mmCIF file of C-alpha atoms and ligand atoms in Angstrom:
data_model
loop_
_atom_site.group_PDB
_atom_site.id
_atom_site.type_symbol
_atom_site.label_atom_id
_atom_site.label_comp_id
_atom_site.label_asym_id
_atom_site.label_seq_id
_atom_site.Cartn_x
_atom_site.Cartn_y
_atom_site.Cartn_z
ATOM 1 C CA MET Y 325 141.063 135.904 58.608
ATOM 2 C CA LYS Y 326 143.930 134.204 58.282
ATOM 3 C CA LEU Y 327 145.498 133.380 61.638
ATOM 4 C CA ASP Y 328 148.655 131.613 62.928
ATOM 5 C CA PHE Y 329 147.801 129.980 65.697
ATOM 6 C CA ILE Y 330 144.760 129.380 67.790
ATOM 7 C CA SER Y 331 144.096 127.148 71.025
ATOM 8 C CA VAL Y 332 141.406 125.963 72.992
ATOM 9 C CA GLY Y 333 141.295 126.169 76.904
ATOM 10 C CA GLU Y 334 140.148 127.768 79.912
ATOM 11 C CA VAL Y 335 141.098 131.607 80.845
ATOM 12 C CA MET Y 336 140.598 132.787 84.128
ATOM 13 C CA VAL Y 337 140.624 135.598 86.505
ATOM 14 C CA GLN Y 338 143.956 134.946 88.838
ATOM 15 C CA PHE Y 339 144.190 136.749 92.103
ATOM 16 C CA ASN Y 340 147.672 137.024 93.074
ATOM 17 C CA ALA Y 341 148.808 137.542 96.549
ATOM 18 C CA VAL Y 342 150.287 141.185 96.705
ATOM 19 C CA SER Y 343 152.313 139.694 99.936
ATOM 20 C CA PRO Y 344 154.314 136.554 100.300
ATOM 21 C CA GLY Y 345 153.312 133.796 102.563
ATOM 22 C CA PRO Y 346 150.203 131.482 103.414
ATOM 23 C CA LEU Y 347 146.954 132.723 101.918
ATOM 24 C CA ARG Y 348 145.180 132.826 105.365
ATOM 25 C CA TYR Y 349 147.075 135.788 106.266
ATOM 26 C CA VAL Y 350 146.999 137.606 103.049
ATOM 27 C CA LYS Y 351 144.893 140.691 102.920
ATOM 28 C CA TYR Y 352 145.465 142.035 99.349
ATOM 29 C CA PHE Y 353 145.224 140.290 95.968
ATOM 30 C CA GLU Y 354 146.043 141.476 92.572
ATOM 31 C CA VAL Y 355 143.777 140.730 89.849
ATOM 32 C CA HIS Y 356 145.421 139.287 86.367
ATOM 33 C CA VAL Y 357 143.678 137.252 83.407
ATOM 34 C CA ALA Y 358 145.882 133.785 82.992
ATOM 35 C CA GLY Y 359 145.364 130.784 81.561
ATOM 36 C CA SER Y 360 148.240 128.697 79.935
ATOM 37 C CA GLU Y 361 147.134 128.646 76.239
ATOM 38 C CA ALA Y 362 146.011 132.376 76.707
ATOM 39 C CA ASN Y 363 149.293 133.075 77.749
ATOM 40 C CA MET Y 364 151.032 131.351 74.746
ATOM 41 C CA LEU Y 365 148.753 133.192 72.339
ATOM 42 C CA ILE Y 366 149.172 136.724 73.964
ATOM 43 C CA GLY Y 367 153.192 135.957 73.942
ATOM 44 C CA LEU Y 368 152.948 134.923 70.152
ATOM 45 C CA THR Y 369 150.575 138.113 69.697
ATOM 46 C CA LYS Y 370 153.266 140.148 70.997
ATOM 47 C CA LEU Y 371 155.688 139.033 69.107
ATOM 48 C CA GLY Y 372 153.709 139.626 65.791
ATOM 49 C CA PHE Y 373 151.566 136.919 65.065
ATOM 50 C CA LYS Y 374 147.820 136.735 64.963
ATOM 51 C CA THR Y 375 146.153 134.605 67.278
ATOM 52 C CA GLY Y 376 142.357 133.389 68.526
ATOM 53 C CA ILE Y 377 141.040 131.510 71.235
ATOM 54 C CA VAL Y 378 138.076 129.278 71.497
ATOM 55 C CA THR Y 379 136.614 129.250 74.827
ATOM 56 C CA ARG Y 380 133.716 129.607 77.470
ATOM 57 C CA VAL Y 381 133.759 132.421 79.757
ATOM 58 C CA GLY Y 382 130.705 133.131 82.227
ATOM 59 C CA ASP Y 383 128.180 135.602 81.668
ATOM 60 C CA ASP Y 384 129.305 137.521 84.280
ATOM 61 C CA GLU Y 385 131.601 140.737 85.466
ATOM 62 C CA PHE Y 386 135.020 137.950 85.075
ATOM 63 C CA GLY Y 387 134.108 136.891 81.773
ATOM 64 C CA LYS Y 388 133.606 140.115 80.524
ATOM 65 C CA LEU Y 389 137.190 141.264 82.121
ATOM 66 C CA ILE Y 390 138.903 137.917 80.309
ATOM 67 C CA THR Y 391 136.892 138.570 76.785
ATOM 68 C CA ASN Y 392 138.083 142.790 77.196
ATOM 69 C CA PHE Y 393 141.519 141.688 78.223
ATOM 70 C CA LEU Y 394 141.953 139.083 75.182
ATOM 71 C CA ARG Y 395 140.912 141.376 72.731
ATOM 72 C CA GLY Y 396 142.841 144.188 74.421
ATOM 73 C CA GLU Y 397 146.011 141.980 73.651
ATOM 74 C CA GLY Y 398 144.967 141.277 69.881
ATOM 75 C CA VAL Y 399 144.144 137.779 70.358
ATOM 76 C CA ASP Y 400 140.802 137.186 68.222
ATOM 77 C CA VAL Y 401 137.821 136.632 70.954
ATOM 78 C CA SER Y 402 135.036 135.408 68.043
ATOM 79 C CA ARG Y 403 135.049 132.197 69.253
ATOM 80 C CA VAL Y 404 134.831 133.302 73.014
ATOM 81 C CA LYS Y 405 131.168 132.059 74.247
ATOM 82 C CA LEU Y 406 129.265 133.528 76.588
ATOM 83 C CA ASP Y 407 127.772 130.896 78.906
ATOM 84 C CA ASP Y 408 124.578 132.012 81.286
ATOM 85 C CA SER Y 409 124.468 128.944 83.356
ATOM 86 C CA ALA Y 410 128.142 128.651 84.639
ATOM 87 C CA PRO Y 411 130.775 130.828 85.922
ATOM 88 C CA THR Y 412 133.857 132.181 84.758
ATOM 89 C CA GLY Y 413 136.615 130.208 86.757
ATOM 90 C CA ILE Y 414 139.391 131.737 88.897
ATOM 91 C CA TYR Y 415 142.244 130.750 91.031
ATOM 92 C CA PHE Y 416 144.537 132.550 93.532
ATOM 93 C CA ILE Y 417 148.684 132.361 93.755
ATOM 94 C CA GLN Y 418 150.460 131.807 97.195
ATOM 95 C CA ARG Y 419 154.188 133.155 96.696
ATOM 96 C CA HIS Y 420 157.044 132.125 98.218
ATOM 97 C CA PHE Y 421 155.752 129.535 100.766
ATOM 98 C CA PRO Y 422 156.545 127.142 101.761
ATOM 99 C CA VAL Y 423 159.313 127.232 99.218
ATOM 100 C CA PRO Y 424 160.654 130.638 98.649
ATOM 101 C CA GLY Y 425 160.846 131.625 95.093
ATOM 102 C CA GLU Y 426 158.122 128.934 94.091
ATOM 103 C CA SER Y 427 154.403 129.979 93.542
ATOM 104 C CA THR Y 428 151.612 127.521 94.656
ATOM 105 C CA VAL Y 429 148.069 127.276 92.716
ATOM 106 C CA PHE Y 430 144.473 127.113 94.524
ATOM 107 C CA TYR Y 431 141.823 126.473 91.688
ATOM 108 C CA TYR Y 432 138.259 127.378 92.034
ATOM 109 C CA ARG Y 433 137.393 126.354 88.634
ATOM 110 C CA HIS Y 434 135.036 122.911 89.201
ATOM 111 C CA GLY Y 435 131.811 123.448 86.979
ATOM 112 C CA SER Y 436 133.096 126.440 85.335
ATOM 113 C CA ALA Y 437 131.989 127.795 82.258
ATOM 114 C CA ALA Y 438 135.106 126.378 80.282
ATOM 115 C CA SER Y 439 134.726 123.348 81.981
ATOM 116 C CA ARG Y 440 131.646 122.806 79.805
ATOM 117 C CA LEU Y 441 133.773 123.248 76.322
ATOM 118 C CA SER Y 442 132.782 120.854 73.846
ATOM 119 C CA PRO Y 443 133.044 119.696 70.172
ATOM 120 C CA ASP Y 444 130.537 122.324 69.445
ATOM 121 C CA ASP Y 445 132.533 124.814 70.340
ATOM 122 C CA VAL Y 446 135.257 123.922 67.730
ATOM 123 C CA ASP Y 447 134.357 124.944 64.449
ATOM 124 C CA GLU Y 448 136.431 123.119 61.765
ATOM 125 C CA GLU Y 449 136.412 126.585 59.424
ATOM 126 C CA TYR Y 450 138.121 128.498 62.495
ATOM 127 C CA VAL Y 451 140.875 125.197 62.843
ATOM 128 C CA LEU Y 452 141.384 125.820 59.402
ATOM 129 C CA SER Y 453 141.460 129.500 58.837
ATOM 130 C CA SER Y 454 144.953 128.735 61.104
ATOM 131 C CA ARG Y 455 148.786 127.808 60.391
ATOM 132 C CA GLY Y 456 148.669 125.664 63.527
ATOM 133 C CA VAL Y 457 146.818 124.752 67.101
ATOM 134 C CA ILE Y 458 148.880 124.874 70.166
ATOM 135 C CA LEU Y 459 147.231 122.415 72.779
ATOM 136 C CA THR Y 460 147.974 121.615 76.409
ATOM 137 C CA GLY Y 461 147.358 118.842 78.738
ATOM 138 C CA ILE Y 462 145.515 120.975 81.305
ATOM 139 C CA THR Y 463 142.254 121.278 78.729
ATOM 140 C CA PRO Y 464 141.592 117.648 78.645
ATOM 141 C CA ALA Y 465 141.775 117.305 82.271
ATOM 142 C CA LEU Y 466 138.910 119.830 82.998
ATOM 143 C CA SER Y 467 136.109 117.244 81.756
ATOM 144 C CA SER Y 468 135.274 114.945 79.235
ATOM 145 C CA SER Y 469 133.516 117.337 76.990
ATOM 146 C CA CYS Y 470 136.748 119.256 77.258
ATOM 147 C CA TYR Y 471 138.603 116.603 76.128
ATOM 148 C CA THR Y 472 136.794 115.773 73.190
ATOM 149 C CA ALA Y 473 136.891 119.624 72.423
ATOM 150 C CA VAL Y 474 140.695 119.024 72.463
ATOM 151 C CA ASP Y 475 140.653 115.783 70.573
ATOM 152 C CA LYS Y 476 138.420 117.556 67.869
ATOM 153 C CA MET Y 477 141.008 120.356 67.309
ATOM 154 C CA TYR Y 478 143.601 117.994 67.068
ATOM 155 C CA ARG Y 479 142.038 115.576 64.605
ATOM 156 C CA ILE Y 480 141.023 118.515 62.302
ATOM 157 C CA ALA Y 481 144.503 119.917 62.441
ATOM 158 C CA LYS Y 482 146.010 116.424 62.084
ATOM 159 C CA SER Y 483 143.972 115.702 59.133
ATOM 160 C CA SER Y 484 144.575 118.936 57.287
ATOM 161 C CA GLY Y 485 148.321 119.040 57.755
ATOM 162 C CA LEU Y 486 148.514 121.952 59.851
ATOM 163 C CA ASP Y 487 151.222 122.196 62.502
ATOM 164 C CA ILE Y 488 150.180 120.865 66.180
ATOM 165 C CA VAL Y 489 152.519 122.211 68.898
ATOM 166 C CA PHE Y 490 151.603 120.402 72.533
ATOM 167 C CA ASP Y 491 152.765 121.235 75.780
ATOM 168 C CA THR Y 492 152.259 118.510 78.283
ATOM 169 C CA ASN Y 493 151.422 120.449 80.974
ATOM 170 C CA ILE Y 494 150.327 118.072 83.558
ATOM 171 C CA ARG Y 495 148.293 119.483 86.411
ATOM 172 C CA MET Y 496 147.700 116.518 89.235
ATOM 173 C CA LYS Y 497 145.659 118.732 91.087
ATOM 174 C CA LEU Y 498 143.390 118.416 88.011
ATOM 175 C CA TRP Y 499 143.844 114.592 86.997
ATOM 176 C CA ARG Y 500 144.666 113.218 90.258
ATOM 177 C CA ASP Y 501 145.118 109.852 88.966
ATOM 178 C CA ALA Y 502 148.306 109.642 86.884
ATOM 179 C CA SER Y 503 147.792 107.221 85.032
ATOM 180 C CA LYS Y 504 144.558 108.917 83.191
ATOM 181 C CA ALA Y 505 146.855 111.824 82.665
ATOM 182 C CA ARG Y 506 148.748 109.196 80.940
ATOM 183 C CA SER Y 507 146.237 107.249 78.927
ATOM 184 C CA SER Y 508 144.346 110.791 77.962
ATOM 185 C CA LEU Y 509 147.723 112.869 77.095
ATOM 186 C CA THR Y 510 149.866 110.252 75.203
ATOM 187 C CA PRO Y 511 147.893 110.722 71.974
ATOM 188 C CA PHE Y 512 148.769 114.158 71.354
ATOM 189 C CA LEU Y 513 152.411 113.620 71.323
ATOM 190 C CA GLN Y 514 152.063 113.127 67.800
ATOM 191 C CA ALA Y 515 152.570 117.053 67.283
ATOM 192 C CA LYS Y 516 155.212 118.846 65.362
ATOM 193 C CA ILE Y 517 156.664 120.492 68.472
ATOM 194 C CA VAL Y 518 156.403 119.179 72.053
ATOM 195 C CA PHE Y 519 157.105 121.021 75.147
ATOM 196 C CA THR Y 520 157.409 119.116 78.507
ATOM 197 C CA ASN Y 521 159.460 118.635 81.398
ATOM 198 C CA PRO Y 522 160.990 116.119 83.607
ATOM 199 C CA LYS Y 523 158.157 115.561 85.920
ATOM 200 C CA ASP Y 524 155.412 115.376 83.030
ATOM 201 C CA LEU Y 525 158.047 112.615 81.422
ATOM 202 C CA GLU Y 526 157.802 110.446 84.553
ATOM 203 C CA ILE Y 527 154.120 110.637 84.198
ATOM 204 C CA LEU Y 528 153.924 109.507 80.695
ATOM 205 C CA PHE Y 529 156.940 107.467 80.264
ATOM 206 C CA PRO Y 530 156.974 105.927 83.908
ATOM 207 C CA SER Y 531 160.823 104.779 84.731
ATOM 208 C CA GLN Y 532 162.141 105.604 81.672
ATOM 209 C CA PRO Y 533 165.187 108.207 81.721
ATOM 210 C CA ILE Y 534 164.792 111.482 80.185
ATOM 211 C CA LYS Y 535 166.220 110.625 76.612
ATOM 212 C CA GLU Y 536 164.207 107.488 76.316
ATOM 213 C CA ALA Y 537 161.197 109.250 76.921
ATOM 214 C CA VAL Y 538 162.147 111.970 74.620
ATOM 215 C CA SER Y 539 163.020 109.265 71.717
ATOM 216 C CA ASN Y 540 159.848 107.923 72.371
ATOM 217 C CA ILE Y 541 158.204 111.280 71.361
ATOM 218 C CA LEU Y 542 160.555 111.920 68.432
ATOM 219 C CA ASP Y 543 159.642 108.185 67.237
ATOM 220 C CA ARG Y 544 156.109 109.510 66.888
ATOM 221 C CA GLY Y 545 156.894 112.289 63.865
ATOM 222 C CA CYS Y 546 157.970 114.883 66.603
ATOM 223 C CA GLU Y 547 160.392 117.223 65.057
ATOM 224 C CA ILE Y 548 161.461 119.142 68.275
ATOM 225 C CA VAL Y 549 160.928 118.177 71.668
ATOM 226 C CA VAL Y 550 161.751 120.868 74.469
ATOM 227 C CA VAL Y 551 162.216 119.702 77.764
ATOM 228 C CA LYS Y 552 161.941 122.587 80.309
ATOM 229 C CA LEU Y 553 163.776 122.532 83.396
ATOM 230 C CA GLY Y 554 162.982 125.758 85.073
ATOM 231 C CA ASP Y 555 165.896 127.576 86.734
ATOM 232 C CA LYS Y 556 168.255 124.952 85.180
ATOM 233 C CA GLY Y 557 167.419 126.230 82.018
ATOM 234 C CA ALA Y 558 166.090 123.693 78.929
ATOM 235 C CA ILE Y 559 167.229 121.243 76.198
ATOM 236 C CA ALA Y 560 165.604 120.990 73.194
ATOM 237 C CA TYR Y 561 165.952 117.594 71.137
ATOM 238 C CA ASP Y 562 165.580 117.313 67.688
ATOM 239 C CA SER Y 563 164.559 114.616 64.998
ATOM 240 C CA LYS Y 564 168.124 115.107 63.423
ATOM 241 C CA GLY Y 565 169.576 113.355 66.828
ATOM 242 C CA ASN Y 566 171.122 117.033 67.706
ATOM 243 C CA GLU Y 567 170.768 118.343 71.284
ATOM 244 C CA HIS Y 568 170.794 122.337 72.404
ATOM 245 C CA ARG Y 569 170.824 123.786 75.477
ATOM 246 C CA VAL Y 570 170.674 126.957 77.489
ATOM 247 C CA GLU Y 571 171.078 128.077 80.620
ATOM 248 C CA ALA Y 572 168.371 129.754 82.995
ATOM 249 C CA PHE Y 573 169.108 133.478 83.464
ATOM 250 C CA LYS Y 574 170.028 134.301 86.785
ATOM 251 C CA ILE Y 575 167.047 137.268 87.621
ATOM 252 C CA PRO Y 576 167.830 139.147 90.876
ATOM 253 C CA ILE Y 577 163.848 139.598 91.605
ATOM 254 C CA VAL Y 578 161.845 136.514 91.479
ATOM 255 C CA GLU Y 579 157.901 137.510 92.228
ATOM 256 C CA ASP Y 580 155.984 134.768 90.503
ATOM 257 C CA VAL Y 581 157.127 132.014 88.360
ATOM 258 C CA ILE Y 582 153.646 131.151 87.267
ATOM 259 C CA GLY Y 583 153.466 131.675 83.524
ATOM 260 C CA ALA Y 584 156.949 131.800 82.732
ATOM 261 C CA GLY Y 585 156.741 128.082 80.894
ATOM 262 C CA ASP Y 586 154.108 129.807 78.740
ATOM 263 C CA ALA Y 587 156.356 132.997 77.876
ATOM 264 C CA PHE Y 588 159.290 130.682 77.257
ATOM 265 C CA ASN Y 589 156.909 128.586 74.834
ATOM 266 C CA ALA Y 590 155.721 131.558 72.458
ATOM 267 C CA ALA Y 591 159.206 133.142 72.494
ATOM 268 C CA PHE Y 592 160.480 129.882 71.659
ATOM 269 C CA LEU Y 593 157.665 129.340 68.688
ATOM 270 C CA ALA Y 594 157.757 132.383 67.522
ATOM 271 C CA SER Y 595 161.616 132.389 66.951
ATOM 272 C CA VAL Y 596 161.379 128.960 64.680
ATOM 273 C CA TYR Y 597 158.310 130.360 62.916
ATOM 274 C CA ARG Y 598 160.536 133.260 62.150
ATOM 275 C CA GLY Y 599 163.280 130.959 61.046
ATOM 276 C CA MET Y 600 165.616 131.194 63.584
ATOM 277 C CA THR Y 601 168.008 128.377 64.312
ATOM 278 C CA VAL Y 602 166.944 126.116 67.550
ATOM 279 C CA ASP Y 603 169.753 127.696 69.796
ATOM 280 C CA GLN Y 604 168.651 131.321 68.529
ATOM 281 C CA ALA Y 605 165.063 130.108 69.658
ATOM 282 C CA LEU Y 606 165.973 128.668 73.140
ATOM 283 C CA LEU Y 607 167.918 131.602 73.506
ATOM 284 C CA TYR Y 608 164.668 134.523 73.463
ATOM 285 C CA ALA Y 609 162.640 131.699 75.166
ATOM 286 C CA ALA Y 610 164.835 131.450 78.043
ATOM 287 C CA ALA Y 611 164.635 135.613 77.833
ATOM 288 C CA ALA Y 612 161.342 135.685 77.744
ATOM 289 C CA GLY Y 613 160.593 133.178 80.918
ATOM 290 C CA ALA Y 614 163.290 135.521 82.603
ATOM 291 C CA LEU Y 615 161.162 138.260 82.156
ATOM 292 C CA VAL Y 616 157.597 136.756 83.365
ATOM 293 C CA VAL Y 617 159.177 136.050 86.948
ATOM 294 C CA THR Y 618 160.150 139.743 87.633
ATOM 295 C CA VAL Y 619 156.241 140.557 88.314
ATOM 296 C CA ARG Y 620 153.156 139.252 89.472
ATOM 297 C CA GLY Y 621 150.725 137.783 86.872
ATOM 298 C CA ASP Y 622 151.864 135.656 83.732
ATOM 299 C CA VAL Y 623 151.511 137.535 80.939
ATOM 300 C CA GLU Y 624 152.188 141.372 81.073
ATOM 301 C CA ALA Y 625 156.067 140.901 81.332
ATOM 302 C CA GLN Y 626 156.070 138.888 78.272
ATOM 303 C CA PRO Y 627 158.474 140.898 75.528
ATOM 304 C CA SER Y 628 158.227 142.283 71.998
ATOM 305 C CA TRP Y 629 160.744 141.587 69.978
ATOM 306 C CA ARG Y 630 162.668 145.166 71.284
ATOM 307 C CA ASP Y 631 162.410 143.883 74.983
ATOM 308 C CA LEU Y 632 164.310 140.599 74.317
ATOM 309 C CA ASN Y 633 167.133 142.273 72.277
ATOM 310 C CA ALA Y 634 167.307 144.711 75.142
ATOM 311 C CA PHE Y 635 167.398 142.061 78.005
ATOM 312 C CA LEU Y 636 169.963 140.230 75.743
ATOM 313 C CA GLU Y 637 172.179 142.883 75.515
ATOM 314 C CA SER Y 638 172.209 143.652 78.916
ATOM 315 C CA PHE Y 639 172.922 139.971 79.602
ATOM 316 C CA LYS Y 640 175.909 139.820 76.825
ATOM 317 C CA GLY Y 641 178.799 137.914 78.215
ATOM 318 C CA GLY Y 642 176.453 136.639 81.063
ATOM 319 C CA VAL Y 643 175.098 133.854 79.034
ATOM 320 C CA VAL Y 644 176.022 130.130 79.313
ATOM 321 C CA LEU Y 645 174.678 128.242 75.599
ATOM 322 C CA ARG Y 646 176.111 124.993 74.673
HETATM 323 O O1 KDG A 629 151.233 128.159 83.194
HETATM 324 C C1 KDG A 629 150.745 128.884 83.613
HETATM 325 C C2 KDG A 629 149.211 128.340 84.345
HETATM 326 O O2 KDG A 629 149.200 127.181 84.575
HETATM 327 C C3 KDG A 629 148.045 128.984 85.034
HETATM 328 O O3 KDG A 629 148.052 130.597 84.624
HETATM 329 C C4 KDG A 629 147.061 128.447 85.302
HETATM 330 O O4 KDG A 629 146.225 127.428 83.463
HETATM 331 C C5 KDG A 629 146.675 127.450 84.534
HETATM 332 C C6 KDG A 629 146.448 126.358 85.017
HETATM 333 O O5 KDG A 629 145.643 125.196 84.348
HETATM 334 O O6 KDG A 629 147.063 125.487 85.824
#
């Protein structure tokens, strides 16, 4: 089967607090399936692309939930391995506390099945069956074998001329040490499209102004660097020296912002790979990100093309595009 995009990373069961406030007072949690790489693949699937994931889940109820969920969303699960010696990773989300409008993530994933991913799980034939690979800075932080698994996918893609998309996605709760994150992730910046944000750029290029850090990435052969600014929108810099901006949509209901960046990436990629301009791609991406924050869960509100057009139609006139 020919796939458009594949990725390698951990998919977890997410327990999302039904009520806002500190988790110690929360009585009910809602169950979701999420993980940055899977979120992007699901977003792309909803926009008509064929995707697949390389991962490991525990041979337990949560592992089965994840596999069924991914399959149900149309992601190829032929490379999802069941591991009977380690559990499926889980995490909790605290919402609107201590900062209203923001969410905090608490991981219970140390020693998980996915943290045992290794280069043996990345088979060359599978990588070559795709048009491009999507990698993030999360998986290399999980363990050294995860790092080498990502590196293997990256190298196969690079040597075979496949497209590489990289989201820096630096999770300091996983890395703990900024210089380790920097030295581990810098090699993956030689990608066709890089998604990042000012905080990650500061870790990767300490004390460099954003534009200088972006030029540094473009100089490595990257075609587009997208700097996501959360509720301030995003700026895409291309290798021809152009800057494209989009404002974020002002959304009246913010349930949970986790996953918005992945939805943004998926819609951006889908638009670019459908031949749209970077400006159009940014607009669809901002719309997808905005939709995701209106619900709990990372992927449920990820849009189809029809949803995106309906959303944009409702915002007509309210969009600032420079
Ligand atoms: O981008 C959203 C993800 O950060 C969230 O779903 C959990 O994948 C996750 C992670 O490792 O932080």
